[in-house]
């Protein structure tokens, strides 16, 4: 199937992308710099003494920031566990020795508000990250330190605003060391990628446009290895859903070898319409590398297409952000290739309205 739109016609792309998701994405390096500044806000942070776990609350486009924090903190050797909570209930162990970050871009997400209130009532040490809404009001009322991020964006387009202040807070509180410098140094790489993927760069030289074109008419299935890259696969899937409005699924090596690998034998008409995107990393654990090769050899005749996407960059943090950024651009170009405005997520808004009307 061919794209409905010429991906090299910048004018056509801009007319579909009426809220300028491409522009917002292109300015991600600037967002990261601003987010580092937001992270330096003079707030009365809770004590780090005796903290047993870090718990990050958030859903969807906000919740993924918690996953990014968890991935980076893990790769940087944070010694306390980081747990992300995406739902209405806190795990029973959350209490006075928990450091809890409540992230909601809008500040009005009911699951996050629920857990925020519960965590406060259990005496947890709270920090909020939001652009406003109920979470901002509650934080002000409860004397909870709150990082205010700019409003007017889609939550998923605010990834930098949401995850960077948390990482820098963890550094300020002594849980991490050197991660802020790594984020600062990341800027050069992000600027290069932003130039490489921008709409003016033609398809032949623009890998994000090329992959988007290859995804037209296929069901994306994103595979990565467990560990730091698992968040990248989830981000790819969610961005394909929300920007391009296509179904998309993800799974992780090695777990998928214990179930999903068997699942490509029936429904051949569906299987041959899938495009498997494998997120790869140059320093892959050798057993994972071997598993990927064997798996793809076993299933290649059953699926439609397979593409390997290699993370680029010198450190795990750089490579993670690199591969996420590439997925973000690919999902937006896929939206545009389908003639779809990437920004609105009407179904999420409608669902929230219906939930509110009882
Ligand atoms: O992308 C979206 O709009 C959603 O995934 C939201 O992020 C999600 O519904 C949670 O809302 P918020 O980020 O405002 O807390």
Short mmCIF file of N, CA and C in Angstrom, two decimals, residues 185-303:
data_model
loop_
_atom_site.label_atom_id
_atom_site.label_comp_id
_atom_site.label_asym_id
_atom_site.label_seq_id
_atom_site.Cartn_x
_atom_site.Cartn_y
_atom_site.Cartn_z
N UNK A 185 24.66 16.81 27.99
CA UNK A 185 25.51 16.42 26.86
C UNK A 185 24.73 15.77 25.71
N UNK A 186 23.53 15.31 26.06
CA UNK A 186 22.67 14.67 25.07
C UNK A 186 22.18 15.64 24.00
N UNK A 187 22.21 16.92 24.38
CA UNK A 187 21.62 17.92 23.51
C UNK A 187 22.18 17.93 22.09
N UNK A 188 23.52 17.77 22.00
CA UNK A 188 24.16 17.79 20.68
C UNK A 188 23.59 16.68 19.80
N UNK A 189 23.46 15.49 20.38
CA UNK A 189 22.95 14.34 19.63
C UNK A 189 21.50 14.59 19.19
N UNK A 190 20.68 15.11 20.12
CA UNK A 190 19.28 15.35 19.78
C UNK A 190 19.15 16.39 18.67
N UNK A 191 20.00 17.41 18.72
CA UNK A 191 19.96 18.45 17.67
C UNK A 191 20.31 17.83 16.31
N UNK A 192 21.32 16.97 16.31
CA UNK A 192 21.69 16.31 15.05
C UNK A 192 20.53 15.50 14.50
N UNK A 193 19.88 14.74 15.40
CA UNK A 193 18.76 13.88 14.95
C UNK A 193 17.59 14.74 14.46
N UNK A 194 17.35 15.83 15.16
CA UNK A 194 16.25 16.71 14.78
C UNK A 194 16.47 17.24 13.36
N UNK A 195 17.72 17.54 13.02
CA UNK A 195 18.06 17.99 11.66
C UNK A 195 17.86 16.86 10.65
N UNK A 196 18.28 15.65 11.08
CA UNK A 196 18.24 14.50 10.18
C UNK A 196 16.81 14.11 9.82
N UNK A 197 15.89 14.26 10.79
CA UNK A 197 14.52 13.76 10.59
C UNK A 197 13.54 14.86 10.18
N UNK A 198 14.02 16.10 10.06
CA UNK A 198 13.05 17.19 9.83
C UNK A 198 12.37 17.04 8.46
N UNK A 199 11.18 17.64 8.30
CA UNK A 199 10.39 17.40 7.09
C UNK A 199 11.06 17.83 5.80
N UNK A 200 11.97 18.79 5.89
CA UNK A 200 12.65 19.26 4.67
C UNK A 200 13.62 18.21 4.12
N UNK A 201 14.04 17.26 4.94
CA UNK A 201 14.98 16.23 4.45
C UNK A 201 14.18 15.17 3.69
N UNK A 202 14.52 14.96 2.41
CA UNK A 202 13.71 14.05 1.59
C UNK A 202 13.80 12.59 2.06
N UNK A 203 12.80 11.86 1.68
CA UNK A 203 12.64 10.47 2.10
C UNK A 203 13.92 9.63 1.91
N UNK A 204 14.59 9.84 0.81
CA UNK A 204 15.79 9.01 0.55
C UNK A 204 16.87 9.20 1.61
N UNK A 205 16.89 10.38 2.22
CA UNK A 205 17.93 10.66 3.24
C UNK A 205 17.35 10.71 4.64
N UNK A 206 16.06 10.43 4.77
CA UNK A 206 15.39 10.62 6.05
C UNK A 206 14.86 9.27 6.56
N UNK A 207 15.60 8.63 7.48
CA UNK A 207 15.21 7.27 7.88
C UNK A 207 13.83 7.20 8.55
N UNK A 208 13.40 8.28 9.19
CA UNK A 208 12.08 8.24 9.85
C UNK A 208 10.97 8.22 8.80
N UNK A 209 11.14 9.01 7.74
CA UNK A 209 10.14 8.98 6.66
C UNK A 209 10.14 7.62 5.97
N UNK A 210 11.36 7.09 5.77
CA UNK A 210 11.47 5.80 5.05
C UNK A 210 10.75 4.69 5.81
N UNK A 211 11.00 4.63 7.14
CA UNK A 211 10.36 3.55 7.91
C UNK A 211 8.85 3.77 7.95
N UNK A 212 8.43 5.03 8.08
CA UNK A 212 6.99 5.32 8.10
C UNK A 212 6.35 4.79 6.82
N UNK A 213 6.99 5.05 5.70
CA UNK A 213 6.45 4.59 4.41
C UNK A 213 6.31 3.07 4.39
N UNK A 214 7.32 2.41 4.95
CA UNK A 214 7.31 0.93 5.00
C UNK A 214 6.24 0.37 5.93
N UNK A 215 5.80 1.22 6.86
CA UNK A 215 4.79 0.75 7.82
C UNK A 215 3.36 0.94 7.31
N UNK A 216 3.21 1.72 6.27
CA UNK A 216 1.86 1.97 5.74
C UNK A 216 1.22 0.64 5.32
N UNK A 217 0.04 0.39 5.84
CA UNK A 217 -0.69 -0.83 5.46
C UNK A 217 -0.31 -2.05 6.29
N UNK A 218 0.60 -1.87 7.24
CA UNK A 218 1.02 -3.00 8.10
C UNK A 218 0.68 -2.72 9.56
N UNK A 219 0.59 -3.80 10.32
CA UNK A 219 0.36 -3.70 11.76
C UNK A 219 1.73 -3.73 12.44
N UNK A 220 2.13 -2.62 13.08
CA UNK A 220 3.46 -2.63 13.71
C UNK A 220 3.50 -3.47 14.97
N UNK A 221 4.52 -4.30 15.07
CA UNK A 221 4.79 -5.08 16.29
C UNK A 221 6.24 -4.75 16.67
N UNK A 222 6.41 -4.11 17.81
CA UNK A 222 7.74 -3.60 18.18
C UNK A 222 8.37 -4.52 19.22
N UNK A 223 9.53 -5.04 18.88
CA UNK A 223 10.26 -5.91 19.81
C UNK A 223 11.51 -5.19 20.31
N UNK A 224 11.82 -5.41 21.58
CA UNK A 224 13.13 -4.96 22.09
C UNK A 224 13.57 -5.95 23.14
N UNK A 225 14.78 -5.73 23.67
CA UNK A 225 15.21 -6.59 24.76
C UNK A 225 14.69 -6.02 26.07
N UNK A 226 14.62 -6.85 27.09
CA UNK A 226 14.19 -6.36 28.40
C UNK A 226 15.29 -5.44 28.94
N UNK A 227 14.99 -4.73 30.01
CA UNK A 227 15.98 -3.80 30.55
C UNK A 227 15.69 -2.40 30.03
N UNK A 228 16.75 -1.63 29.85
CA UNK A 228 16.58 -0.19 29.54
C UNK A 228 15.73 0.03 28.28
N UNK A 229 15.83 -0.90 27.30
CA UNK A 229 15.10 -0.66 26.04
C UNK A 229 13.63 -1.04 26.08
N UNK A 230 13.20 -1.66 27.17
CA UNK A 230 11.79 -2.05 27.20
C UNK A 230 10.90 -0.81 27.14
N UNK A 231 11.36 0.27 27.74
CA UNK A 231 10.56 1.50 27.70
C UNK A 231 10.50 2.05 26.27
N UNK A 232 11.57 1.84 25.50
CA UNK A 232 11.57 2.33 24.12
C UNK A 232 10.49 1.61 23.30
N UNK A 233 10.39 0.29 23.49
CA UNK A 233 9.38 -0.46 22.74
C UNK A 233 7.97 0.01 23.12
N UNK A 234 7.77 0.24 24.41
CA UNK A 234 6.45 0.72 24.85
C UNK A 234 6.16 2.12 24.29
N UNK A 235 7.17 2.97 24.29
CA UNK A 235 6.99 4.32 23.74
C UNK A 235 6.67 4.25 22.24
N UNK A 236 7.39 3.42 21.49
CA UNK A 236 7.11 3.27 20.06
C UNK A 236 5.65 2.85 19.86
N UNK A 237 5.24 1.84 20.61
CA UNK A 237 3.87 1.32 20.47
C UNK A 237 2.86 2.44 20.75
N UNK A 238 3.06 3.14 21.86
CA UNK A 238 2.08 4.16 22.26
C UNK A 238 2.07 5.34 21.29
N UNK A 239 3.25 5.70 20.76
CA UNK A 239 3.30 6.80 19.80
C UNK A 239 2.65 6.42 18.48
N UNK A 240 2.84 5.14 18.09
CA UNK A 240 2.15 4.68 16.86
C UNK A 240 0.64 4.72 17.08
N UNK A 241 0.20 4.33 18.27
CA UNK A 241 -1.24 4.38 18.57
C UNK A 241 -1.75 5.82 18.53
N UNK A 242 -1.10 6.68 19.32
CA UNK A 242 -1.67 8.01 19.54
C UNK A 242 -1.40 8.99 18.39
N UNK A 243 -0.24 8.90 17.77
CA UNK A 243 0.03 9.83 16.66
C UNK A 243 -0.58 9.31 15.36
N UNK A 244 -0.28 8.04 15.02
CA UNK A 244 -0.74 7.53 13.73
C UNK A 244 -2.13 6.91 13.80
N UNK A 245 -2.63 6.69 15.04
CA UNK A 245 -3.95 6.09 15.24
C UNK A 245 -4.04 4.70 14.59
N UNK A 246 -2.96 3.94 14.69
CA UNK A 246 -2.99 2.56 14.20
C UNK A 246 -2.87 1.62 15.40
N UNK A 247 -3.39 0.40 15.28
CA UNK A 247 -3.10 -0.56 16.34
C UNK A 247 -1.61 -0.89 16.27
N UNK A 248 -1.01 -1.13 17.41
CA UNK A 248 0.41 -1.50 17.45
C UNK A 248 0.62 -2.27 18.74
N UNK A 249 1.57 -3.18 18.72
CA UNK A 249 1.82 -4.01 19.90
C UNK A 249 3.32 -4.08 20.15
N UNK A 250 3.68 -4.43 21.38
CA UNK A 250 5.11 -4.58 21.65
C UNK A 250 5.34 -5.80 22.54
N UNK A 251 6.55 -6.27 22.51
CA UNK A 251 6.93 -7.38 23.39
C UNK A 251 8.45 -7.39 23.54
N UNK A 252 8.92 -8.17 24.50
CA UNK A 252 10.34 -8.10 24.88
C UNK A 252 11.02 -9.46 24.79
N UNK A 253 12.28 -9.42 24.34
CA UNK A 253 13.16 -10.59 24.47
C UNK A 253 13.75 -10.58 25.87
N UNK A 254 13.91 -11.68 26.56
CA UNK A 254 13.69 -13.03 26.09
C UNK A 254 12.27 -13.55 26.34
N UNK A 255 11.43 -12.80 27.09
CA UNK A 255 10.12 -13.36 27.48
C UNK A 255 9.31 -13.80 26.26
N UNK A 256 9.36 -13.05 25.18
CA UNK A 256 8.50 -13.40 24.03
C UNK A 256 8.85 -14.76 23.44
N UNK A 257 10.09 -15.22 23.70
CA UNK A 257 10.50 -16.54 23.22
C UNK A 257 9.77 -17.66 23.94
N UNK A 258 9.13 -17.32 25.04
CA UNK A 258 8.48 -18.35 25.85
C UNK A 258 6.97 -18.39 25.59
N UNK A 259 6.49 -17.65 24.62
CA UNK A 259 5.07 -17.65 24.29
C UNK A 259 4.83 -17.11 22.87
N UNK A 260 5.06 -15.82 22.66
CA UNK A 260 4.67 -15.19 21.40
C UNK A 260 5.32 -15.81 20.16
N UNK A 261 6.52 -16.35 20.32
CA UNK A 261 7.22 -16.95 19.18
C UNK A 261 6.39 -18.08 18.55
N UNK A 262 5.56 -18.72 19.37
CA UNK A 262 4.72 -19.81 18.86
C UNK A 262 3.49 -19.26 18.12
N UNK A 263 3.20 -17.98 18.38
CA UNK A 263 1.90 -17.46 17.96
C UNK A 263 1.81 -16.91 16.55
N UNK A 264 2.72 -17.31 15.68
CA UNK A 264 2.66 -16.78 14.32
C UNK A 264 2.22 -17.84 13.31
N UNK A 265 1.53 -18.87 13.79
CA UNK A 265 1.25 -19.98 12.88
C UNK A 265 -0.11 -19.93 12.23
N UNK A 266 -1.07 -19.31 12.90
CA UNK A 266 -2.42 -19.24 12.32
C UNK A 266 -2.74 -17.79 11.95
N UNK A 267 -3.95 -17.56 11.48
CA UNK A 267 -4.36 -16.22 11.04
C UNK A 267 -3.33 -15.64 10.07
N UNK A 268 -2.95 -16.43 9.08
CA UNK A 268 -1.89 -16.00 8.17
C UNK A 268 -2.18 -14.67 7.48
N UNK A 269 -3.49 -14.42 7.23
CA UNK A 269 -3.80 -13.15 6.56
C UNK A 269 -3.45 -11.96 7.46
N UNK A 270 -3.58 -12.16 8.79
CA UNK A 270 -3.20 -11.08 9.72
C UNK A 270 -1.68 -11.06 9.87
N UNK A 271 -1.09 -12.23 10.10
CA UNK A 271 0.36 -12.29 10.35
C UNK A 271 1.15 -11.67 9.20
N UNK A 272 0.72 -11.91 7.98
CA UNK A 272 1.49 -11.39 6.85
C UNK A 272 1.28 -9.88 6.66
N UNK A 273 0.38 -9.33 7.43
CA UNK A 273 0.20 -7.86 7.39
C UNK A 273 0.90 -7.19 8.57
N UNK A 274 1.73 -7.95 9.30
CA UNK A 274 2.46 -7.31 10.42
C UNK A 274 3.85 -6.91 9.96
N UNK A 275 4.30 -5.84 10.55
CA UNK A 275 5.67 -5.37 10.29
C UNK A 275 6.38 -5.37 11.65
N UNK A 276 7.34 -6.27 11.78
CA UNK A 276 8.06 -6.37 13.06
C UNK A 276 9.23 -5.39 13.04
N UNK A 277 9.23 -4.51 14.02
CA UNK A 277 10.33 -3.54 14.16
C UNK A 277 11.13 -3.97 15.39
N UNK A 278 12.38 -4.33 15.16
CA UNK A 278 13.20 -4.81 16.28
C UNK A 278 14.17 -3.70 16.69
N UNK A 279 14.03 -3.25 17.93
CA UNK A 279 14.91 -2.20 18.43
C UNK A 279 16.20 -2.86 18.91
N UNK A 280 17.29 -2.47 18.28
CA UNK A 280 18.58 -3.13 18.53
C UNK A 280 19.55 -2.17 19.21
N UNK A 281 20.52 -2.75 19.85
CA UNK A 281 21.49 -1.92 20.55
C UNK A 281 22.87 -2.53 20.36
N UNK A 282 23.87 -1.68 20.05
CA UNK A 282 25.18 -2.21 19.67
C UNK A 282 25.84 -3.08 20.75
N UNK A 283 25.51 -2.79 22.03
CA UNK A 283 26.14 -3.60 23.08
C UNK A 283 25.19 -4.66 23.62
N UNK A 284 24.41 -5.25 22.70
CA UNK A 284 23.43 -6.26 23.10
C UNK A 284 24.09 -7.42 23.84
N UNK A 285 23.41 -7.91 24.86
CA UNK A 285 23.86 -9.11 25.57
C UNK A 285 23.91 -10.25 24.54
N UNK A 286 25.03 -10.98 24.43
CA UNK A 286 25.18 -11.97 23.35
C UNK A 286 24.05 -12.99 23.26
N UNK A 287 23.49 -13.40 24.41
CA UNK A 287 22.40 -14.39 24.37
C UNK A 287 21.15 -13.78 23.75
N UNK A 288 20.96 -12.47 23.99
CA UNK A 288 19.80 -11.79 23.39
C UNK A 288 20.01 -11.68 21.88
N UNK A 289 21.22 -11.35 21.49
CA UNK A 289 21.54 -11.22 20.06
C UNK A 289 21.23 -12.55 19.35
N UNK A 290 21.65 -13.62 19.99
CA UNK A 290 21.43 -14.95 19.40
C UNK A 290 19.93 -15.26 19.33
N UNK A 291 19.22 -14.92 20.41
CA UNK A 291 17.77 -15.17 20.44
C UNK A 291 17.06 -14.41 19.31
N UNK A 292 17.48 -13.15 19.12
CA UNK A 292 16.82 -12.34 18.08
C UNK A 292 17.02 -13.01 16.72
N UNK A 293 18.24 -13.43 16.46
CA UNK A 293 18.53 -14.04 15.15
C UNK A 293 17.70 -15.31 14.95
N UNK A 294 17.73 -16.17 15.97
CA UNK A 294 17.00 -17.45 15.83
C UNK A 294 15.51 -17.19 15.67
N UNK A 295 14.98 -16.28 16.49
CA UNK A 295 13.54 -16.00 16.45
C UNK A 295 13.12 -15.51 15.06
N UNK A 296 13.90 -14.55 14.55
CA UNK A 296 13.50 -13.98 13.26
C UNK A 296 13.63 -15.02 12.14
N UNK A 297 14.64 -15.88 12.24
CA UNK A 297 14.75 -16.97 11.25
C UNK A 297 13.51 -17.87 11.31
N UNK A 298 13.04 -18.11 12.53
CA UNK A 298 11.88 -19.02 12.67
C UNK A 298 10.58 -18.40 12.15
N UNK A 299 10.44 -17.09 12.31
CA UNK A 299 9.11 -16.51 11.99
C UNK A 299 9.08 -15.71 10.69
N UNK A 300 10.25 -15.52 10.07
CA UNK A 300 10.26 -14.56 8.94
C UNK A 300 9.30 -14.93 7.81
N UNK A 301 9.06 -16.22 7.60
CA UNK A 301 8.16 -16.58 6.50
C UNK A 301 6.69 -16.41 6.86
N UNK A 302 6.42 -16.09 8.12
CA UNK A 302 5.03 -15.97 8.56
C UNK A 302 4.59 -14.52 8.70
N UNK A 303 5.55 -13.59 8.76
CA UNK A 303 5.19 -12.18 8.99
C UNK A 303 5.41 -11.38 7.73
#
